[in-house]
């Protein structure tokens, strides 16, 4: 099975705004299949296209019920608050307690172009919001308070993220 190389913090593609998907074709289906393989190989719960260098608005996830893809996803509704220790496949070795909405409803397309509405509570809601951020060039570091962010950037500078990208560091879930 082919997999993609996961882009690591510092790669400019992670900071760019991804573009709407306009063609739901065989090439997109192949991209999604390879993203699923990449996500499983990296033991991630979710993976957004920009994380494999593709500037398209789609992400995949699997929180234990099989692989799902959402194309051109957008938030319909969000409510509540939930604190969770987030990790990111593109920022290996680091994880942070981040508060975000608890219940999240998103709308998007499946690979056949059907509209799909999904509701995610707690972990699934967190996966949605984390992956949606990737589509806008936003990383979990941007969700930290300024002091924590400063410490995080220092930690990133002091370690070789590329070297530890393949290791399973800590027990946090990576998105
Ligand atoms: Zn991530």
Short mmCIF file of N, CA, C and O in Angstrom, two decimals, residues 40-157:
data_model
loop_
_atom_site.label_atom_id
_atom_site.label_comp_id
_atom_site.label_asym_id
_atom_site.label_seq_id
_atom_site.Cartn_x
_atom_site.Cartn_y
_atom_site.Cartn_z
N UNK A 40 -3.85 5.35 9.05
CA UNK A 40 -3.71 4.11 9.84
C UNK A 40 -2.25 3.81 10.14
O UNK A 40 -1.91 3.41 11.25
N UNK A 41 -1.39 4.00 9.14
CA UNK A 41 0.03 3.73 9.36
C UNK A 41 0.59 4.61 10.47
O UNK A 41 1.43 4.18 11.26
N UNK A 42 0.10 5.86 10.53
CA UNK A 42 0.60 6.80 11.54
C UNK A 42 -0.16 6.67 12.86
O UNK A 42 0.14 7.38 13.81
N UNK A 43 -1.15 5.77 12.90
CA UNK A 43 -1.99 5.60 14.09
C UNK A 43 -2.67 6.91 14.49
O UNK A 43 -2.79 7.23 15.67
N UNK A 44 -3.11 7.66 13.49
CA UNK A 44 -3.85 8.89 13.76
C UNK A 44 -5.34 8.64 13.75
O UNK A 44 -5.81 7.68 13.13
N UNK A 45 -6.07 9.50 14.43
CA UNK A 45 -7.53 9.40 14.43
C UNK A 45 -8.14 10.15 13.26
O UNK A 45 -9.25 9.88 12.84
N UNK A 46 -7.40 11.15 12.78
CA UNK A 46 -7.91 11.97 11.69
C UNK A 46 -6.74 12.49 10.87
O UNK A 46 -5.60 12.54 11.35
N UNK A 47 -7.03 12.87 9.64
CA UNK A 47 -5.98 13.39 8.75
C UNK A 47 -6.63 14.33 7.74
O UNK A 47 -7.59 13.95 7.06
N UNK A 48 -6.11 15.54 7.66
CA UNK A 48 -6.62 16.51 6.69
C UNK A 48 -5.70 16.55 5.48
O UNK A 48 -4.49 16.34 5.61
N UNK A 49 -6.27 16.82 4.29
CA UNK A 49 -5.48 16.78 3.06
C UNK A 49 -4.21 17.64 3.11
O UNK A 49 -3.16 17.20 2.64
N UNK A 50 -4.27 18.86 3.69
CA UNK A 50 -3.03 19.65 3.72
C UNK A 50 -1.89 18.95 4.47
O UNK A 50 -0.72 19.22 4.20
N UNK A 51 -2.22 18.04 5.38
CA UNK A 51 -1.18 17.32 6.12
C UNK A 51 -0.39 16.36 5.24
O UNK A 51 0.66 15.87 5.65
N UNK A 52 -0.93 16.06 4.05
CA UNK A 52 -0.16 15.26 3.10
C UNK A 52 0.19 16.11 1.87
O UNK A 52 0.46 15.59 0.80
N UNK A 53 0.14 17.43 2.05
CA UNK A 53 0.60 18.34 0.99
C UNK A 53 -0.42 18.62 -0.09
O UNK A 53 -0.07 19.16 -1.13
N UNK A 54 -1.68 18.27 0.15
CA UNK A 54 -2.73 18.48 -0.85
C UNK A 54 -3.65 19.60 -0.38
O UNK A 54 -4.28 19.50 0.67
N UNK A 55 -3.71 20.69 -1.15
CA UNK A 55 -4.49 21.86 -0.73
C UNK A 55 -5.94 21.75 -1.15
O UNK A 55 -6.43 22.53 -1.95
N UNK A 56 -6.60 20.75 -0.62
CA UNK A 56 -8.02 20.56 -0.91
C UNK A 56 -8.79 20.43 0.39
O UNK A 56 -8.27 19.91 1.38
N UNK A 57 -10.06 20.89 0.34
CA UNK A 57 -10.87 20.87 1.57
C UNK A 57 -11.52 19.51 1.78
O UNK A 57 -12.66 19.28 1.43
N UNK A 58 -10.76 18.61 2.37
CA UNK A 58 -11.32 17.33 2.78
C UNK A 58 -10.48 16.74 3.90
O UNK A 58 -9.30 17.08 4.04
N UNK A 59 -11.12 15.92 4.71
CA UNK A 59 -10.37 15.20 5.74
C UNK A 59 -10.96 13.81 5.92
O UNK A 59 -12.10 13.54 5.52
N UNK A 60 -10.15 12.93 6.48
CA UNK A 60 -10.58 11.58 6.80
C UNK A 60 -10.46 11.38 8.30
O UNK A 60 -9.70 12.08 8.97
N UNK A 61 -11.22 10.45 8.82
CA UNK A 61 -11.07 10.10 10.24
C UNK A 61 -11.59 8.70 10.47
O UNK A 61 -12.33 8.13 9.65
N UNK A 62 -11.18 8.14 11.61
CA UNK A 62 -11.72 6.87 12.08
C UNK A 62 -11.51 6.84 13.59
O UNK A 62 -10.38 6.76 14.06
N UNK A 63 -12.61 6.96 14.31
CA UNK A 63 -12.47 6.89 15.77
C UNK A 63 -12.94 5.52 16.28
O UNK A 63 -13.33 5.36 17.43
N UNK A 64 -12.90 4.54 15.38
CA UNK A 64 -13.20 3.17 15.80
C UNK A 64 -14.38 2.55 15.09
O UNK A 64 -14.68 1.37 15.28
N UNK A 65 -15.04 3.34 14.24
CA UNK A 65 -16.21 2.81 13.52
C UNK A 65 -15.96 2.70 12.02
O UNK A 65 -16.90 2.67 11.23
N UNK A 66 -14.70 2.68 11.62
CA UNK A 66 -14.38 2.58 10.20
C UNK A 66 -14.07 3.94 9.62
O UNK A 66 -14.38 4.98 10.22
N UNK A 67 -13.42 3.94 8.45
CA UNK A 67 -12.97 5.21 7.85
C UNK A 67 -14.11 6.02 7.25
O UNK A 67 -15.03 5.47 6.65
N UNK A 68 -14.05 7.32 7.46
CA UNK A 68 -15.04 8.25 6.92
C UNK A 68 -14.30 9.39 6.26
O UNK A 68 -13.24 9.81 6.74
N UNK A 69 -14.84 9.89 5.13
CA UNK A 69 -14.27 11.08 4.51
C UNK A 69 -15.34 12.16 4.47
O UNK A 69 -16.53 11.87 4.28
N UNK A 70 -14.92 13.39 4.68
CA UNK A 70 -15.81 14.54 4.53
C UNK A 70 -15.17 15.50 3.54
O UNK A 70 -14.04 15.95 3.73
N UNK A 71 -15.91 15.78 2.47
CA UNK A 71 -15.43 16.68 1.42
C UNK A 71 -16.13 18.04 1.58
O UNK A 71 -17.34 18.08 1.84
N UNK A 72 -15.37 19.11 1.45
CA UNK A 72 -15.89 20.48 1.61
C UNK A 72 -16.70 20.65 2.90
O UNK A 72 -17.83 21.19 2.87
N UNK A 73 -16.17 20.21 4.02
CA UNK A 73 -16.94 20.26 5.27
C UNK A 73 -17.07 21.69 5.81
O UNK A 73 -16.19 22.52 5.60
N UNK A 74 -18.19 21.95 6.45
CA UNK A 74 -18.33 23.21 7.19
C UNK A 74 -19.16 22.98 8.44
O UNK A 74 -19.98 22.07 8.50
N UNK A 75 -18.92 23.82 9.44
CA UNK A 75 -19.64 23.71 10.69
C UNK A 75 -21.05 24.25 10.51
O UNK A 75 -21.25 25.33 9.96
N UNK A 76 -22.03 23.49 10.97
CA UNK A 76 -23.42 23.92 10.95
C UNK A 76 -23.78 24.51 12.31
O UNK A 76 -24.44 25.54 12.41
N UNK A 77 -23.33 23.83 13.34
CA UNK A 77 -23.69 24.23 14.69
C UNK A 77 -22.65 23.69 15.67
O UNK A 77 -22.12 22.60 15.47
N UNK A 78 -22.39 24.44 16.72
CA UNK A 78 -21.52 23.94 17.78
C UNK A 78 -22.00 24.48 19.11
O UNK A 78 -22.56 25.58 19.17
N UNK A 79 -21.83 23.67 20.16
CA UNK A 79 -22.30 24.13 21.46
C UNK A 79 -21.49 23.46 22.57
O UNK A 79 -20.81 22.45 22.36
N UNK A 80 -21.57 24.06 23.74
CA UNK A 80 -20.91 23.51 24.92
C UNK A 80 -19.41 23.75 24.90
O UNK A 80 -18.87 24.43 24.03
N UNK A 81 -18.73 23.18 25.87
CA UNK A 81 -17.28 23.29 25.99
C UNK A 81 -16.74 21.96 26.44
O UNK A 81 -17.35 21.27 27.26
N UNK A 82 -15.58 21.59 25.93
CA UNK A 82 -14.96 20.32 26.31
C UNK A 82 -13.45 20.48 26.26
O UNK A 82 -12.90 21.00 25.28
N UNK A 83 -12.81 20.03 27.30
CA UNK A 83 -11.36 20.13 27.37
C UNK A 83 -10.76 18.77 27.06
O UNK A 83 -11.20 17.75 27.58
N UNK A 84 -9.75 18.76 26.20
CA UNK A 84 -9.18 17.49 25.75
C UNK A 84 -7.72 17.69 25.40
O UNK A 84 -7.34 18.74 24.86
N UNK A 85 -6.89 16.70 25.69
CA UNK A 85 -5.47 16.79 25.36
C UNK A 85 -5.26 16.37 23.91
O UNK A 85 -5.29 15.20 23.59
N UNK A 86 -5.05 17.38 23.06
CA UNK A 86 -4.92 17.14 21.62
C UNK A 86 -3.48 16.92 21.21
O UNK A 86 -2.58 17.62 21.66
N UNK A 87 -3.30 15.98 20.31
CA UNK A 87 -2.02 15.83 19.63
C UNK A 87 -2.26 16.03 18.15
O UNK A 87 -3.40 16.04 17.70
N UNK A 88 -1.18 16.19 17.40
CA UNK A 88 -1.32 16.41 15.96
C UNK A 88 -0.23 15.63 15.23
O UNK A 88 0.94 15.70 15.62
N UNK A 89 -0.60 14.91 14.19
CA UNK A 89 0.39 14.14 13.42
C UNK A 89 1.47 15.05 12.84
O UNK A 89 2.58 14.60 12.58
N UNK A 90 1.14 16.32 12.64
CA UNK A 90 2.10 17.25 12.05
C UNK A 90 2.97 17.96 13.09
O UNK A 90 3.86 18.72 12.74
N UNK A 91 2.65 17.72 14.38
CA UNK A 91 3.47 18.29 15.46
C UNK A 91 3.79 17.14 16.43
O UNK A 91 3.31 17.11 17.56
N UNK A 92 4.57 16.17 15.96
CA UNK A 92 4.78 14.95 16.75
C UNK A 92 5.43 15.22 18.10
O UNK A 92 6.27 16.10 18.22
N UNK A 93 5.02 14.46 19.09
CA UNK A 93 5.67 14.51 20.40
C UNK A 93 5.09 15.53 21.35
O UNK A 93 5.45 15.56 22.52
N UNK A 94 4.20 16.40 20.87
CA UNK A 94 3.63 17.42 21.74
C UNK A 94 2.12 17.27 21.82
O UNK A 94 1.48 16.89 20.83
N UNK A 95 1.57 17.54 22.99
CA UNK A 95 0.11 17.53 23.11
C UNK A 95 -0.29 18.59 24.12
O UNK A 95 0.49 18.94 25.02
N UNK A 96 -1.47 19.11 23.94
CA UNK A 96 -1.93 20.23 24.78
C UNK A 96 -3.40 20.08 25.11
O UNK A 96 -4.20 19.67 24.27
N UNK A 97 -3.70 20.44 26.35
CA UNK A 97 -5.08 20.50 26.81
C UNK A 97 -5.72 21.73 26.16
O UNK A 97 -5.26 22.85 26.36
N UNK A 98 -6.73 21.51 25.34
CA UNK A 98 -7.37 22.63 24.63
C UNK A 98 -8.88 22.55 24.82
O UNK A 98 -9.47 21.47 24.73
N UNK A 99 -9.49 23.69 25.11
CA UNK A 99 -10.94 23.76 25.26
C UNK A 99 -11.56 24.19 23.93
O UNK A 99 -11.12 25.17 23.33
N UNK A 100 -12.51 23.42 23.48
CA UNK A 100 -13.25 23.76 22.25
C UNK A 100 -14.70 23.35 22.48
O UNK A 100 -15.01 22.70 23.48
N UNK A 101 -15.60 23.70 21.55
CA UNK A 101 -16.99 23.25 21.71
C UNK A 101 -17.08 21.72 21.84
O UNK A 101 -16.25 20.99 21.31
N UNK A 102 -18.09 21.28 22.57
CA UNK A 102 -18.25 19.85 22.87
C UNK A 102 -19.04 19.13 21.78
O UNK A 102 -18.67 18.05 21.34
N UNK A 103 -20.12 19.75 21.37
CA UNK A 103 -21.02 19.11 20.39
C UNK A 103 -20.92 19.89 19.07
O UNK A 103 -21.16 21.10 19.05
N UNK A 104 -20.56 19.19 18.01
CA UNK A 104 -20.29 19.87 16.75
C UNK A 104 -21.04 19.17 15.61
O UNK A 104 -20.91 17.96 15.43
N UNK A 105 -21.81 19.93 14.87
CA UNK A 105 -22.49 19.38 13.69
C UNK A 105 -21.83 19.95 12.45
O UNK A 105 -21.64 21.17 12.35
N UNK A 106 -21.45 19.07 11.53
CA UNK A 106 -20.84 19.53 10.28
C UNK A 106 -21.62 18.99 9.09
O UNK A 106 -22.33 17.99 9.19
N UNK A 107 -21.45 19.70 7.97
CA UNK A 107 -22.10 19.29 6.73
C UNK A 107 -21.04 19.24 5.64
O UNK A 107 -20.14 20.09 5.61
N UNK A 108 -21.13 18.25 4.79
CA UNK A 108 -20.18 18.14 3.69
C UNK A 108 -20.69 17.15 2.68
O UNK A 108 -21.88 16.83 2.64
N UNK A 109 -19.78 16.65 1.86
CA UNK A 109 -20.15 15.69 0.82
C UNK A 109 -19.39 14.39 1.02
O UNK A 109 -18.27 14.39 1.52
N UNK A 110 -20.03 13.27 0.60
CA UNK A 110 -19.27 12.03 0.52
C UNK A 110 -18.67 11.94 -0.89
O UNK A 110 -18.83 12.86 -1.70
N UNK A 111 -18.00 10.83 -1.18
CA UNK A 111 -17.30 10.73 -2.47
C UNK A 111 -18.25 10.62 -3.66
O UNK A 111 -17.83 10.79 -4.81
N UNK A 112 -19.54 10.34 -3.40
CA UNK A 112 -20.52 10.28 -4.48
C UNK A 112 -21.23 11.62 -4.67
O UNK A 112 -22.13 11.73 -5.51
N UNK A 113 -20.86 12.60 -3.87
CA UNK A 113 -21.47 13.92 -4.00
C UNK A 113 -22.75 14.08 -3.20
O UNK A 113 -23.45 15.09 -3.34
N UNK A 114 -23.08 13.08 -2.38
CA UNK A 114 -24.26 13.21 -1.52
C UNK A 114 -23.96 14.10 -0.34
O UNK A 114 -22.87 14.03 0.24
N UNK A 115 -24.94 14.93 0.03
CA UNK A 115 -24.74 15.76 1.22
C UNK A 115 -24.82 14.89 2.47
O UNK A 115 -25.70 14.04 2.60
N UNK A 116 -23.87 15.10 3.37
CA UNK A 116 -23.81 14.33 4.61
C UNK A 116 -23.80 15.32 5.77
O UNK A 116 -23.07 16.31 5.74
N UNK A 117 -24.64 15.06 6.77
CA UNK A 117 -24.61 15.86 8.00
C UNK A 117 -24.21 14.92 9.12
O UNK A 117 -24.80 13.86 9.29
N UNK A 118 -23.17 15.30 9.87
CA UNK A 118 -22.66 14.45 10.95
C UNK A 118 -22.61 15.25 12.23
O UNK A 118 -22.25 16.43 12.24
N UNK A 119 -22.99 14.57 13.32
CA UNK A 119 -22.91 15.20 14.62
C UNK A 119 -21.83 14.50 15.43
O UNK A 119 -21.80 13.27 15.49
N UNK A 120 -20.94 15.27 16.00
CA UNK A 120 -19.86 14.70 16.80
C UNK A 120 -19.88 15.25 18.21
O UNK A 120 -19.90 16.46 18.41
N UNK A 121 -19.89 14.35 19.18
CA UNK A 121 -19.85 14.75 20.57
C UNK A 121 -18.45 14.43 21.12
O UNK A 121 -17.87 13.40 20.75
N UNK A 122 -17.93 15.28 21.96
CA UNK A 122 -16.63 15.08 22.61
C UNK A 122 -15.54 14.71 21.59
O UNK A 122 -15.20 15.53 20.75
N UNK A 123 -15.00 13.47 21.63
CA UNK A 123 -13.85 13.13 20.77
C UNK A 123 -14.14 13.36 19.28
O UNK A 123 -13.31 13.94 18.57
N UNK A 124 -15.31 12.93 18.81
CA UNK A 124 -15.59 13.10 17.38
C UNK A 124 -15.73 14.59 17.02
O UNK A 124 -15.23 15.04 15.99
N UNK A 125 -16.38 15.33 17.91
CA UNK A 125 -16.48 16.78 17.69
C UNK A 125 -15.10 17.41 17.64
O UNK A 125 -14.83 18.31 16.84
N UNK A 126 -14.20 16.91 18.49
CA UNK A 126 -12.83 17.44 18.52
C UNK A 126 -12.09 17.13 17.22
O UNK A 126 -11.36 17.96 16.69
N UNK A 127 -12.28 15.91 16.72
CA UNK A 127 -11.66 15.55 15.44
C UNK A 127 -12.16 16.50 14.34
O UNK A 127 -11.36 17.05 13.57
N UNK A 128 -13.46 16.74 14.30
CA UNK A 128 -14.01 17.64 13.27
C UNK A 128 -13.32 19.01 13.34
O UNK A 128 -12.86 19.54 12.33
N UNK A 129 -13.28 19.59 14.54
CA UNK A 129 -12.76 20.95 14.67
C UNK A 129 -11.26 21.03 14.38
O UNK A 129 -10.79 21.98 13.74
N UNK A 130 -10.52 20.01 14.83
CA UNK A 130 -9.08 19.99 14.59
C UNK A 130 -8.80 19.89 13.08
O UNK A 130 -7.95 20.62 12.54
N UNK A 131 -9.52 18.99 12.40
CA UNK A 131 -9.27 18.81 10.96
C UNK A 131 -9.76 20.02 10.15
O UNK A 131 -9.13 20.42 9.18
N UNK A 132 -10.89 20.59 10.55
CA UNK A 132 -11.38 21.81 9.89
C UNK A 132 -10.35 22.92 9.99
O UNK A 132 -10.11 23.66 9.03
N UNK A 133 -9.72 23.05 11.16
CA UNK A 133 -8.67 24.05 11.33
C UNK A 133 -7.55 23.84 10.31
O UNK A 133 -7.05 24.80 9.72
N UNK A 134 -7.16 22.57 10.10
CA UNK A 134 -6.09 22.29 9.12
C UNK A 134 -6.46 22.83 7.74
O UNK A 134 -5.59 23.28 6.99
N UNK A 135 -7.73 22.79 7.39
CA UNK A 135 -8.15 23.25 6.05
C UNK A 135 -8.01 24.76 5.90
O UNK A 135 -7.96 25.28 4.80
N UNK A 136 -7.95 25.45 7.06
CA UNK A 136 -7.79 26.91 7.03
C UNK A 136 -6.36 27.33 7.40
O UNK A 136 -6.11 28.50 7.67
N UNK A 137 -5.46 26.37 7.45
CA UNK A 137 -4.07 26.70 7.78
C UNK A 137 -3.85 27.00 9.25
O UNK A 137 -2.85 27.62 9.63
N UNK A 138 -4.78 26.57 10.08
CA UNK A 138 -4.68 26.80 11.52
C UNK A 138 -4.20 25.53 12.21
O UNK A 138 -4.66 24.43 11.89
N UNK A 139 -3.26 25.68 13.14
CA UNK A 139 -2.74 24.54 13.89
C UNK A 139 -3.15 24.65 15.35
O UNK A 139 -3.51 25.73 15.82
N UNK A 140 -3.08 23.53 16.07
CA UNK A 140 -3.53 23.55 17.46
C UNK A 140 -2.75 24.57 18.30
O UNK A 140 -3.25 25.07 19.29
N UNK A 141 -1.52 24.86 17.87
CA UNK A 141 -0.71 25.86 18.58
C UNK A 141 -1.42 27.21 18.62
O UNK A 141 -1.28 27.98 19.57
N UNK A 142 -2.18 27.49 17.57
CA UNK A 142 -2.89 28.78 17.48
C UNK A 142 -4.06 28.85 18.45
O UNK A 142 -4.64 29.91 18.63
N UNK A 143 -4.42 27.72 19.03
CA UNK A 143 -5.53 27.67 19.98
C UNK A 143 -5.06 27.77 21.42
O UNK A 143 -5.85 27.66 22.34
N UNK A 144 -3.75 27.92 21.61
CA UNK A 144 -3.19 28.00 22.96
C UNK A 144 -3.15 29.45 23.44
O UNK A 144 -3.07 30.37 22.62
N UNK A 145 -3.16 29.63 24.75
CA UNK A 145 -2.98 30.99 25.27
C UNK A 145 -1.53 31.40 24.99
O UNK A 145 -0.67 30.55 24.79
N UNK A 146 -1.26 32.72 24.93
CA UNK A 146 0.06 33.20 24.48
C UNK A 146 1.24 32.60 25.23
O UNK A 146 2.26 32.27 24.61
N UNK A 147 1.12 32.43 26.55
CA UNK A 147 2.25 31.89 27.32
C UNK A 147 2.52 30.43 26.97
O UNK A 147 3.67 30.02 26.77
N UNK A 148 1.46 29.65 26.91
CA UNK A 148 1.62 28.23 26.58
C UNK A 148 2.16 28.08 25.16
O UNK A 148 3.00 27.22 24.88
N UNK A 149 1.70 28.95 24.28
CA UNK A 149 2.14 28.91 22.89
C UNK A 149 3.65 29.18 22.79
O UNK A 149 4.37 28.52 22.04
N UNK A 150 4.10 30.15 23.59
CA UNK A 150 5.52 30.48 23.60
C UNK A 150 6.35 29.26 24.03
O UNK A 150 7.36 28.93 23.43
N UNK A 151 5.88 28.59 25.09
CA UNK A 151 6.58 27.40 25.58
C UNK A 151 6.56 26.28 24.53
O UNK A 151 7.54 25.57 24.34
N UNK A 152 5.43 26.16 23.84
CA UNK A 152 5.30 25.11 22.83
C UNK A 152 6.27 25.35 21.68
O UNK A 152 6.96 24.43 21.22
N UNK A 153 6.38 26.61 21.25
CA UNK A 153 7.28 26.92 20.14
C UNK A 153 8.74 26.70 20.55
O UNK A 153 9.55 26.25 19.74
N UNK A 154 9.02 26.96 21.83
CA UNK A 154 10.37 26.72 22.33
C UNK A 154 10.66 25.22 22.30
O UNK A 154 11.73 24.78 21.86
N UNK A 155 9.70 24.43 22.76
CA UNK A 155 9.86 22.98 22.77
C UNK A 155 10.07 22.46 21.34
O UNK A 155 10.89 21.57 21.10
N UNK A 156 9.33 23.04 20.40
CA UNK A 156 9.46 22.62 19.00
C UNK A 156 10.86 22.94 18.47
O UNK A 156 11.49 22.14 17.79
N UNK A 157 11.34 24.14 18.82
CA UNK A 157 12.68 24.54 18.35
C UNK A 157 13.76 23.61 18.89
O UNK A 157 14.77 23.37 18.25
#
